[in-house]
Short mmCIF file of C-alpha atoms and ligand atoms in Angstrom, two decimals:
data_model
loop_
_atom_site.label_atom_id
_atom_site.label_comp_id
_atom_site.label_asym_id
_atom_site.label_seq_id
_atom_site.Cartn_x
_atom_site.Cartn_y
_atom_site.Cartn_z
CA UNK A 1 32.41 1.41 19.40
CA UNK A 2 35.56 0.81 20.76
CA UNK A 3 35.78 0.04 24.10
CA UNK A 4 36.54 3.46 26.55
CA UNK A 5 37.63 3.48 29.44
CA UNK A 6 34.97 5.56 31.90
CA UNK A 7 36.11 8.49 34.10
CA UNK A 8 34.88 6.92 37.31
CA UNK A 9 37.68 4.03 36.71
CA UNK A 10 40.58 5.93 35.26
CA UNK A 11 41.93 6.77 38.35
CA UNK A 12 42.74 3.18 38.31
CA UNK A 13 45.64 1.60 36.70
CA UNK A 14 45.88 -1.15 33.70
CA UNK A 15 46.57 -4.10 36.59
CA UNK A 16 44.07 -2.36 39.16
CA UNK A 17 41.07 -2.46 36.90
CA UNK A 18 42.50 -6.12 35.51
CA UNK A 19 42.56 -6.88 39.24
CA UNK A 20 39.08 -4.99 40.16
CA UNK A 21 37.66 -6.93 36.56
CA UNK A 22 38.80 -10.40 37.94
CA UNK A 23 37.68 -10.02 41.40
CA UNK A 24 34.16 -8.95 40.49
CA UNK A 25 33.69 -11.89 38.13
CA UNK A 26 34.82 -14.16 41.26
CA UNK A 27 31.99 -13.63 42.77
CA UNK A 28 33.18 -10.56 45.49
CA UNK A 29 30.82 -8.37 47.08
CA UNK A 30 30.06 -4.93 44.62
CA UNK A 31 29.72 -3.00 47.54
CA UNK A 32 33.00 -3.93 49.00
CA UNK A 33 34.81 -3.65 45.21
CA UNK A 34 33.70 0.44 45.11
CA UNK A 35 34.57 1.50 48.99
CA UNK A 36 37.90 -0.21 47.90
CA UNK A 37 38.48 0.88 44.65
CA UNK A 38 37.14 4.21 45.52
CA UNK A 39 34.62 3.99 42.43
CA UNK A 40 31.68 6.42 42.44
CA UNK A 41 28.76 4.35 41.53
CA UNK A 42 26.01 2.58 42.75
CA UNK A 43 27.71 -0.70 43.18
CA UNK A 44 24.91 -2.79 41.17
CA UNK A 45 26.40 -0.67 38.02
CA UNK A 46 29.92 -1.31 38.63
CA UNK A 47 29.78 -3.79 36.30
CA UNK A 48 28.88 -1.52 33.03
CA UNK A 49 32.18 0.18 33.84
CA UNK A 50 34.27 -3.21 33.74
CA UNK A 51 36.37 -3.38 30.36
CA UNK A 52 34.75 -6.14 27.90
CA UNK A 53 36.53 -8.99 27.48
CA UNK A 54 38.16 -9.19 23.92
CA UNK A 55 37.91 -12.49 21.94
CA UNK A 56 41.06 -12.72 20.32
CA UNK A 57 40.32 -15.89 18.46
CA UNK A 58 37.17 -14.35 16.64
CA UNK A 59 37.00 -11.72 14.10
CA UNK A 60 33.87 -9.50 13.00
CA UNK A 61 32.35 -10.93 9.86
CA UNK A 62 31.93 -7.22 8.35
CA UNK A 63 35.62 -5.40 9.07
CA UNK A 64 37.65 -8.44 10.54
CA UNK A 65 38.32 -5.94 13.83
CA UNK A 66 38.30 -8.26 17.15
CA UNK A 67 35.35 -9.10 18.57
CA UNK A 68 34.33 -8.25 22.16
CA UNK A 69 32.01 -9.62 24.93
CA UNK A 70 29.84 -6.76 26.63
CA UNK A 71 30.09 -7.23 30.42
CA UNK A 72 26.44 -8.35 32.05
CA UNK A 73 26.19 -7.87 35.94
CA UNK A 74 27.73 -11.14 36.54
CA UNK A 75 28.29 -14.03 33.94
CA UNK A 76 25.92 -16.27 36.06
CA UNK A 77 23.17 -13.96 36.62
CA UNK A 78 21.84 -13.12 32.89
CA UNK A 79 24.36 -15.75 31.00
CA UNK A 80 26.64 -14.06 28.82
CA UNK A 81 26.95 -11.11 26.95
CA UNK A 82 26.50 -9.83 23.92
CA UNK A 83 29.64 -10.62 21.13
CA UNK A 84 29.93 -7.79 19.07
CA UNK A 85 32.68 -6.01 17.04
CA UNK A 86 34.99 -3.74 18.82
CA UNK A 87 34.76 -1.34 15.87
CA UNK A 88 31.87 -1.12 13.75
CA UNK A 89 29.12 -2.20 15.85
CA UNK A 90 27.78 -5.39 14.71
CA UNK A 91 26.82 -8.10 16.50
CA UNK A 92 28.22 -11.25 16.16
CA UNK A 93 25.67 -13.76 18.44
CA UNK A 94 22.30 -12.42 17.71
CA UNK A 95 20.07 -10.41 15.65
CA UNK A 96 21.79 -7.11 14.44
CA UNK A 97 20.76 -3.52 13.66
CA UNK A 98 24.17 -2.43 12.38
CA UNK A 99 23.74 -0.18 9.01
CA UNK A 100 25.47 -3.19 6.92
CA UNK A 101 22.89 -6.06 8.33
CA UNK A 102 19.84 -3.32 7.60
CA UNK A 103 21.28 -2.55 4.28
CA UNK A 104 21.15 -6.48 4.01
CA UNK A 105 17.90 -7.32 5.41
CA UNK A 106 16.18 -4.20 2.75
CA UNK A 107 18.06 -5.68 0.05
CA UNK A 108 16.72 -9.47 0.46
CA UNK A 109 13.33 -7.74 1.49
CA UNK A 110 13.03 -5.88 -2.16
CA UNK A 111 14.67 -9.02 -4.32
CA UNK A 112 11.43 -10.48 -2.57
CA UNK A 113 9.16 -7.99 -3.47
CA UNK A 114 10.88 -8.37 -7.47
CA UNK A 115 10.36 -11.84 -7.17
CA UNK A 116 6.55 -11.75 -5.91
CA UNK A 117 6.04 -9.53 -8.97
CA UNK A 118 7.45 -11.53 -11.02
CA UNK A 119 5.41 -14.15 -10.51
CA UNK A 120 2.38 -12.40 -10.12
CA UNK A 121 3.16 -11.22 -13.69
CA UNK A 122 3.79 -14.52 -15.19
CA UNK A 123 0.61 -15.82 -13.56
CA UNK A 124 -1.48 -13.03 -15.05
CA UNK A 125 0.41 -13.56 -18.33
CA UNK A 126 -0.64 -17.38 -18.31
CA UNK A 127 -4.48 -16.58 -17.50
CA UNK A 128 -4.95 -13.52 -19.13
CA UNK A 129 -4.43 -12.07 -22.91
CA UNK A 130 -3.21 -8.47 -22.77
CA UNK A 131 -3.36 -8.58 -26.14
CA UNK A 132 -4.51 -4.65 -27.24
CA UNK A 133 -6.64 -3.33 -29.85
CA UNK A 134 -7.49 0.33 -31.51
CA UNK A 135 -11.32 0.58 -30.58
CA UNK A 136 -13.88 2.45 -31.35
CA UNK A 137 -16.21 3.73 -28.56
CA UNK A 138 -19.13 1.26 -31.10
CA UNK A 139 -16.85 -1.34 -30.82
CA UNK A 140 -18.26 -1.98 -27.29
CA UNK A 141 -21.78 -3.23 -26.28
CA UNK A 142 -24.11 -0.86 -24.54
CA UNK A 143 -23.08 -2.93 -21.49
CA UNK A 144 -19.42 -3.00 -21.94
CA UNK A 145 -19.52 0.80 -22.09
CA UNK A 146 -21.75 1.37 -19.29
CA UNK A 147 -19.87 -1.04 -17.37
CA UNK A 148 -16.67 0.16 -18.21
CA UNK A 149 -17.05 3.41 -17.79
CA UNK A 150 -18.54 2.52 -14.26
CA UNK A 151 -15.14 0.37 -13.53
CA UNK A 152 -12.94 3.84 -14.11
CA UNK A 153 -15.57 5.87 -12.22
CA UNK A 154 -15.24 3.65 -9.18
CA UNK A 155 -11.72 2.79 -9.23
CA UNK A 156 -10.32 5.97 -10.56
CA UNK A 157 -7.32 6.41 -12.85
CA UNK A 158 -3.81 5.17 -11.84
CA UNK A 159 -0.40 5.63 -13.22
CA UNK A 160 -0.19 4.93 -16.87
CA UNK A 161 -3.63 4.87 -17.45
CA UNK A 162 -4.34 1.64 -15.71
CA UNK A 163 -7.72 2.06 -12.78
CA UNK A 164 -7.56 1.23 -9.22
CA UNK A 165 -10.07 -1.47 -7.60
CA UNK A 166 -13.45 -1.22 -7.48
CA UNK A 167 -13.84 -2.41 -3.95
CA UNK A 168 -12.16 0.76 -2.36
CA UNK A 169 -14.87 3.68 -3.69
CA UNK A 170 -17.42 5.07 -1.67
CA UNK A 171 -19.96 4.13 -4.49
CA UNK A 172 -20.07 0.70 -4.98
CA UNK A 173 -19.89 -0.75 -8.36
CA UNK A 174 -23.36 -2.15 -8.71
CA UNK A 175 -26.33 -3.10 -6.23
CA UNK A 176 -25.27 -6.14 -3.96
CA UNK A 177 -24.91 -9.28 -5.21
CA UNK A 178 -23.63 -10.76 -8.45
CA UNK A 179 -24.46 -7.95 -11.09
CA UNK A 180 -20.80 -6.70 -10.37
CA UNK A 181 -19.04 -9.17 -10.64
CA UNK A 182 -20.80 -10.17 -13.88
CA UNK A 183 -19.90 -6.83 -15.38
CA UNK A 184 -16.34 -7.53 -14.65
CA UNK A 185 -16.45 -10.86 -15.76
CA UNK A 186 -18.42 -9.62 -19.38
CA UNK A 187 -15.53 -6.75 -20.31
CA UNK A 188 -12.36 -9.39 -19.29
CA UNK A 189 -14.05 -11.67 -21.98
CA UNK A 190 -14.56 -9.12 -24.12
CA UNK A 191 -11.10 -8.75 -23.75
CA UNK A 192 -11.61 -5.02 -23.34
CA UNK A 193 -10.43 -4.91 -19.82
CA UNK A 194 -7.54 -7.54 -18.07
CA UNK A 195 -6.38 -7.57 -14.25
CA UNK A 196 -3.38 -5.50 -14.21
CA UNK A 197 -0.22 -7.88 -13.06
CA UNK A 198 1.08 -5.02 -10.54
CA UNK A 199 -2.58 -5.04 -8.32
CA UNK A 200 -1.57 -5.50 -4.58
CA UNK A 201 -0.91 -9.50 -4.31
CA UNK A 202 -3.56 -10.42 -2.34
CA UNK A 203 -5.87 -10.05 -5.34
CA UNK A 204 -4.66 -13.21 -6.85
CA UNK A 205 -5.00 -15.95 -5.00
CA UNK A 206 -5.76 -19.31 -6.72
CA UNK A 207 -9.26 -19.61 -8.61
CA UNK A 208 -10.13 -21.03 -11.67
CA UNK A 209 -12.49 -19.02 -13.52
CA UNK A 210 -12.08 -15.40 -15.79
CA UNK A 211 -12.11 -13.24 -12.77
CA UNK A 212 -9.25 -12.95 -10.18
CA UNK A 213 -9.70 -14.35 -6.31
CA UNK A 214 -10.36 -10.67 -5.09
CA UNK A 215 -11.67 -8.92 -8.47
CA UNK A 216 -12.88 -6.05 -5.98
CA UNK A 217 -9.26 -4.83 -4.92
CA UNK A 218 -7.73 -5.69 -8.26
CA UNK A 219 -6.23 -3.02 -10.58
CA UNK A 220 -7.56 -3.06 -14.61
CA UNK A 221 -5.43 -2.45 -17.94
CA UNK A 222 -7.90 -1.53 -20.17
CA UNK A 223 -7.16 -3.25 -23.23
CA UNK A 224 -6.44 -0.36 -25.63
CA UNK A 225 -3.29 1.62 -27.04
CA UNK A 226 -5.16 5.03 -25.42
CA UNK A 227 -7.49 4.07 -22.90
CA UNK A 228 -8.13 7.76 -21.18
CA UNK A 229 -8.76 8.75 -25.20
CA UNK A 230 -11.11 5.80 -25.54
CA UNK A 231 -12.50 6.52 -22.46
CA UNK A 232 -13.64 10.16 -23.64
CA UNK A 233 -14.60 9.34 -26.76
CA UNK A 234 -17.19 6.88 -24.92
CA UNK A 235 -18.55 9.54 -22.63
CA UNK A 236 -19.39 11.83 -25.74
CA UNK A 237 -21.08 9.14 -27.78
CA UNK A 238 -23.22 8.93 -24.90
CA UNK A 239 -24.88 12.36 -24.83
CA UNK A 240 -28.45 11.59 -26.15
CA UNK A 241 -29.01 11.92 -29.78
CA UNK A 242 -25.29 10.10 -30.64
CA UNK A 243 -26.18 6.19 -29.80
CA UNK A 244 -25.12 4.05 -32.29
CA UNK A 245 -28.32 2.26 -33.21
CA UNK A 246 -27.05 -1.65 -31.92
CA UNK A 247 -26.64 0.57 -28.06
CA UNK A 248 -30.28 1.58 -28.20
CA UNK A 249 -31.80 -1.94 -28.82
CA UNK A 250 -29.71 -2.81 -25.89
CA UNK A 251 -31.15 -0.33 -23.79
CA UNK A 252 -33.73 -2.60 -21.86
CA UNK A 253 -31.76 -5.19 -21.33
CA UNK A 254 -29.50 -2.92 -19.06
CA UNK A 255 -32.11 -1.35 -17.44
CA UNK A 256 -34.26 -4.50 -16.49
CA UNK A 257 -30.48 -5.89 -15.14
CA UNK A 258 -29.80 -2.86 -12.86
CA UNK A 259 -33.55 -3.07 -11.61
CA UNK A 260 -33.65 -6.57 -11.32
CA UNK A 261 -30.32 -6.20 -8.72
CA UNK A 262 -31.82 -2.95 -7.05
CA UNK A 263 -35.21 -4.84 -5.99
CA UNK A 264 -33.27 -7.89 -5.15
CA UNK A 265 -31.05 -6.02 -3.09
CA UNK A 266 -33.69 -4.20 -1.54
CA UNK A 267 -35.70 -7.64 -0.96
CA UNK A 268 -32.99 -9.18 0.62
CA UNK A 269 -32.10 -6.34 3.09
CA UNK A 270 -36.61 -5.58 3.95
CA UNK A 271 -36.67 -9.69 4.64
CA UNK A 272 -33.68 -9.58 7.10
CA UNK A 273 -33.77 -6.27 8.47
CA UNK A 274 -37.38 -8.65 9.98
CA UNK A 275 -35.11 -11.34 10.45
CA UNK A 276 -36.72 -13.34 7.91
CA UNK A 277 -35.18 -16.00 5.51
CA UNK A 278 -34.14 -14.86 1.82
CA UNK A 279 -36.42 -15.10 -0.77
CA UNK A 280 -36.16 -18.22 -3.30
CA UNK A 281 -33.80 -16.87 -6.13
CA UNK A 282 -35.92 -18.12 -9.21
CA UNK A 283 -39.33 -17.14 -7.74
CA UNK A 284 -38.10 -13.46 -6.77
CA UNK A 285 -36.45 -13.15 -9.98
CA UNK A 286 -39.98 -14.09 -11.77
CA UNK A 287 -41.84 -11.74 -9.11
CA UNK A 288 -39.83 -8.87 -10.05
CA UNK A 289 -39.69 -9.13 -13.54
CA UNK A 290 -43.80 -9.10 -13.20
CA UNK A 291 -43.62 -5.73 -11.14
CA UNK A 292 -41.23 -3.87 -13.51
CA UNK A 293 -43.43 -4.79 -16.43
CA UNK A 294 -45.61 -1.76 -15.10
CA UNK A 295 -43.70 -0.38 -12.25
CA UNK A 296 -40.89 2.17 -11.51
CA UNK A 297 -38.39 0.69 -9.09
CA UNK A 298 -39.39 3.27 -6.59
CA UNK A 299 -42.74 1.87 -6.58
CA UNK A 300 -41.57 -1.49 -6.51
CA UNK A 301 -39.76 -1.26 -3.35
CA UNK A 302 -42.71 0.34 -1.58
CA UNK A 303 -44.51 -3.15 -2.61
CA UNK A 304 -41.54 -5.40 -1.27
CA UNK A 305 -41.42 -3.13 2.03
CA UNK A 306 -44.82 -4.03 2.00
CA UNK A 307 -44.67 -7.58 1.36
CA UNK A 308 -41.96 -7.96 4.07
CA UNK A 309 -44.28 -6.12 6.51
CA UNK A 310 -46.85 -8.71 5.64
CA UNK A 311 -44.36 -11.78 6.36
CA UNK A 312 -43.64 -10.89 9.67
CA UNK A 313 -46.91 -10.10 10.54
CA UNK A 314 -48.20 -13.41 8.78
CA UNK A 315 -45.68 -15.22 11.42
CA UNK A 316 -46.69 -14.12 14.28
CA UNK A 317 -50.02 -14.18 13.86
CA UNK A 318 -49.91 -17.92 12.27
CA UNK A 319 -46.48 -19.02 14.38
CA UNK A 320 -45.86 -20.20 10.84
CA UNK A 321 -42.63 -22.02 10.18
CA UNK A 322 -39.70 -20.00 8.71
CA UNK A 323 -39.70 -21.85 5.92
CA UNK A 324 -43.04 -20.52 5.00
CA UNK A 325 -42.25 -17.02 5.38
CA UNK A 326 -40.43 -16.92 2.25
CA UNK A 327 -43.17 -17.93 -0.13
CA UNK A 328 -45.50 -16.31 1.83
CA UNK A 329 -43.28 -12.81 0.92
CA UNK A 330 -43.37 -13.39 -3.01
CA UNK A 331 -47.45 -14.08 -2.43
CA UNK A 332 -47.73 -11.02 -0.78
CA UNK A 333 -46.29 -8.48 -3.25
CA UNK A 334 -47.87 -10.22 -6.08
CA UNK A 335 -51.29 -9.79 -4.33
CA UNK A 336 -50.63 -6.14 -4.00
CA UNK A 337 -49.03 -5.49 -7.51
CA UNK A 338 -52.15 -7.17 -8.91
CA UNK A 339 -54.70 -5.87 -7.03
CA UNK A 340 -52.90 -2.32 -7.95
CA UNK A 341 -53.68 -3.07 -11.43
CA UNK A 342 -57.20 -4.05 -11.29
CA UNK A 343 -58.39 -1.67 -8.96
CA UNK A 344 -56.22 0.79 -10.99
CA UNK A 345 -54.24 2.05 -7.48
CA UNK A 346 -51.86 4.65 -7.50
CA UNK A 347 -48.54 3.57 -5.62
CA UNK A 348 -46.56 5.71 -3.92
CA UNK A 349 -42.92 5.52 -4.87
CA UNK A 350 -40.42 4.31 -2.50
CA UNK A 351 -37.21 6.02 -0.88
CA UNK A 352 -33.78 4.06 -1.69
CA UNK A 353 -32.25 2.53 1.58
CA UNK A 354 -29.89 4.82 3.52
CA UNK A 355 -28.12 1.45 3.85
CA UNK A 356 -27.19 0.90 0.20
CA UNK A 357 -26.28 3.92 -1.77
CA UNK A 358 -27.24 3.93 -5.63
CA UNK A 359 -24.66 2.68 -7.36
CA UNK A 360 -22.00 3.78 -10.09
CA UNK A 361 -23.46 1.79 -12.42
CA UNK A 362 -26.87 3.59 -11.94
CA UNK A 363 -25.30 6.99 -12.21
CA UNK A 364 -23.21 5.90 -15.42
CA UNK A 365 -26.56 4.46 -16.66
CA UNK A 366 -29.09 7.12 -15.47
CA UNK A 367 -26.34 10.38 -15.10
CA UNK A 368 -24.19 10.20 -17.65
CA UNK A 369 -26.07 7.84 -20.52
CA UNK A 370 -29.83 8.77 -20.69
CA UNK A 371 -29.11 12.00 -18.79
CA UNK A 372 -32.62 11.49 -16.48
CA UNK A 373 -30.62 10.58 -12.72
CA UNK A 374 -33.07 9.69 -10.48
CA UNK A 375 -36.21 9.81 -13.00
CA UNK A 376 -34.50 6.29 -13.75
CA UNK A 377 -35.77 5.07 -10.31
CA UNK A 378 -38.53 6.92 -9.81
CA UNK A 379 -40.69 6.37 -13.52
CA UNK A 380 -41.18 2.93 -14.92
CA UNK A 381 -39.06 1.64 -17.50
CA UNK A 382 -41.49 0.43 -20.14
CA UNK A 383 -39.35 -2.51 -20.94
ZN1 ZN B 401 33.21 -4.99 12.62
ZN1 ZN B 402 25.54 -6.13 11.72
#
């Protein structure tokens, strides 16, 4: 960007526009300096047509070509200019877009980025075993291989066979709450699945047990030489009719989880939706365990809708304290689920909430596993 002289001042001489240069920066009237000079410009510009001043003494940092100071309207008005080079471009007093400084700034900016990653991966390395092993689809639990194969059907398949996070599919992993969670936190100590070191770095933030800070937005290796292989291999042992015998006897114990979550999810959204407190943990927990003994899901939620109903009514009517409300809620469906029993009622099944779609794990369960979808809601388990 060297300096050029502009047509409306090259009718001037060397000494003219020296003289013109020196006589603006003393402080004389603009307007007077253009009727004089004869310069055609509005005279509050005249000063973007002034020659820099060149700073002999000082050298650009990048080619060593003299550095300049760009004229501002006058030297007391906006304080001085900016120094830059007289031939490349880049500025010497202040932040600089010249192609070398960018060329910089993306350079530092990615030995970050290689840094961050290296630590990440030395932290994962220091919590984690990545240690892999040849398995057999039987190798796994019936809950390791629903749950895994509910990990990859939420988070998908990445780049060399690793699976994205959880947290960003439109099915969630599991009913709210912990079940999740817990099925991550089962296959990393299985040591079938580990967090994989290159997940975006906000999913490892200090915490100190198995799981990462932000297991929901965490990437998994699964542990294995082949996992897409092993992966297959899992999906055809489950067609009905090819369960190893040690997944069958584990059967129940799935089922009764995934129920247990669904009601409790269901509870907890009926009691607020009324603005009522949560139900006590261990007493729900018993409650529901009673209703599935003889009920489908489906029909249990149409008792906790109805037991929620009954709270809120029971509050008003009573002006009962809060803290009532929840034991009154886990009275209330047990009346109903026993007096179904004795008097030998029929309950209608529920609907699931709109709110809360079913989850992966149900359709990996349900879909893919015992091959019955929603009859997995709707009938009772007989667990
Ligand atoms: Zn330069
Ligand atoms: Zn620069």
């Amino acid at each position: 960007m060297k300096f050029q002289i502009d047509p409306r001042v090259a009718h001037l001489t060397a000494a003219q526009l020296t003289a013109l240069t020196g006589r603006y920066h003393a402080g004389e009237r603009a307007i007077d300096l253009v009727t004089e000079y004869q310069v055609r410009c509005a005279p509050n510009q005249l000063y973007r047509l002034l020659p820099p001043t060149v700073l002999r003494d000082r050298q650009c940092d990048i080619c060593g070509a003299p550095l300049i100071q760009v004229r501002r309207s006058r030297p007391d008005a906006t304080g001085p200019g900016n120094i830059v080079c007289s031939v490349c471009a880049h500025r010497a007093d202040g932040p600089c877009g010249c192609a070398v400084c960018k060329r910089d700034r993306s350079e530092q900016r990615q030995r970050e980025v290689m840094r961050c990653r290296a630590e990440q991966e030395a932290y994962c390395c220091a919590r984690w075993s990545y240690a892999e092993r040849v398995r057999a689809p039987d190798d796994l639990t019936f809950a390791e291989a629903v749950a895994l194969l509910s990990v990859v059907r939420c988070g998908g398949w990445r780049a060399n066979e690793t699976v994205g996070a959880v947290g960003y599919s439109a099915v969630p992993l599991a009913p709210a709450g912990e079940l999740g969670m817990q099925l991550l936190t089962s296959l990393i100590r299985a040591g079938v699945i580990a967090p994989d070191p290159d997940s975006p770095m906000e999913a490892f933030t200090a915490s100190d047990d198995d799981l990462p800070a932000f297991p929901y937005v965490t990437y998994w290796r699964i542990l294995t030489p082949s996992p897409t292989a092993l992966v297959r291999r899992i999906e055809h042992l489950a067609e009905p009719g090819e369960w190893p015998q040690t997944w069958r006897d584990e059967l129940g114990d799935m089922q009764l989880a995934l129920a247990l979550a669904e009601c409790r999810e269901f509870a907890d959204y009926c009691l607020l939706e009324r603005g009522l407190p949560e139900a006590p943990e261990v007493a729900s927990e018993a409650l529901f365990q009673n209703l599935l003994r003889d009920f489908s899901v489906a029909q249990c939620f149409r008792i906790i809708w109805a037991g929620a109903h009954a709270t809120s009514d029971f509050l008003v009517r009573k002006r009962a304290n809060r803290r009532h409300a929840a034991n009154y809620f886990i009275g209330a469906c047990q009346r109903w689920a026993d007096r179904a029993r004795t008097e030998a009622w029929t309950i209608k099944p529920g609907f699931r909430n709109n709110n809360y779609r079913r989850s992966q794990l149900s359709h990996v369960l349900y879909d893919v596993f015992l091959g019955i979808g929603e009859k997995g809601f709707i009938e009772p388990l007989g667990v």
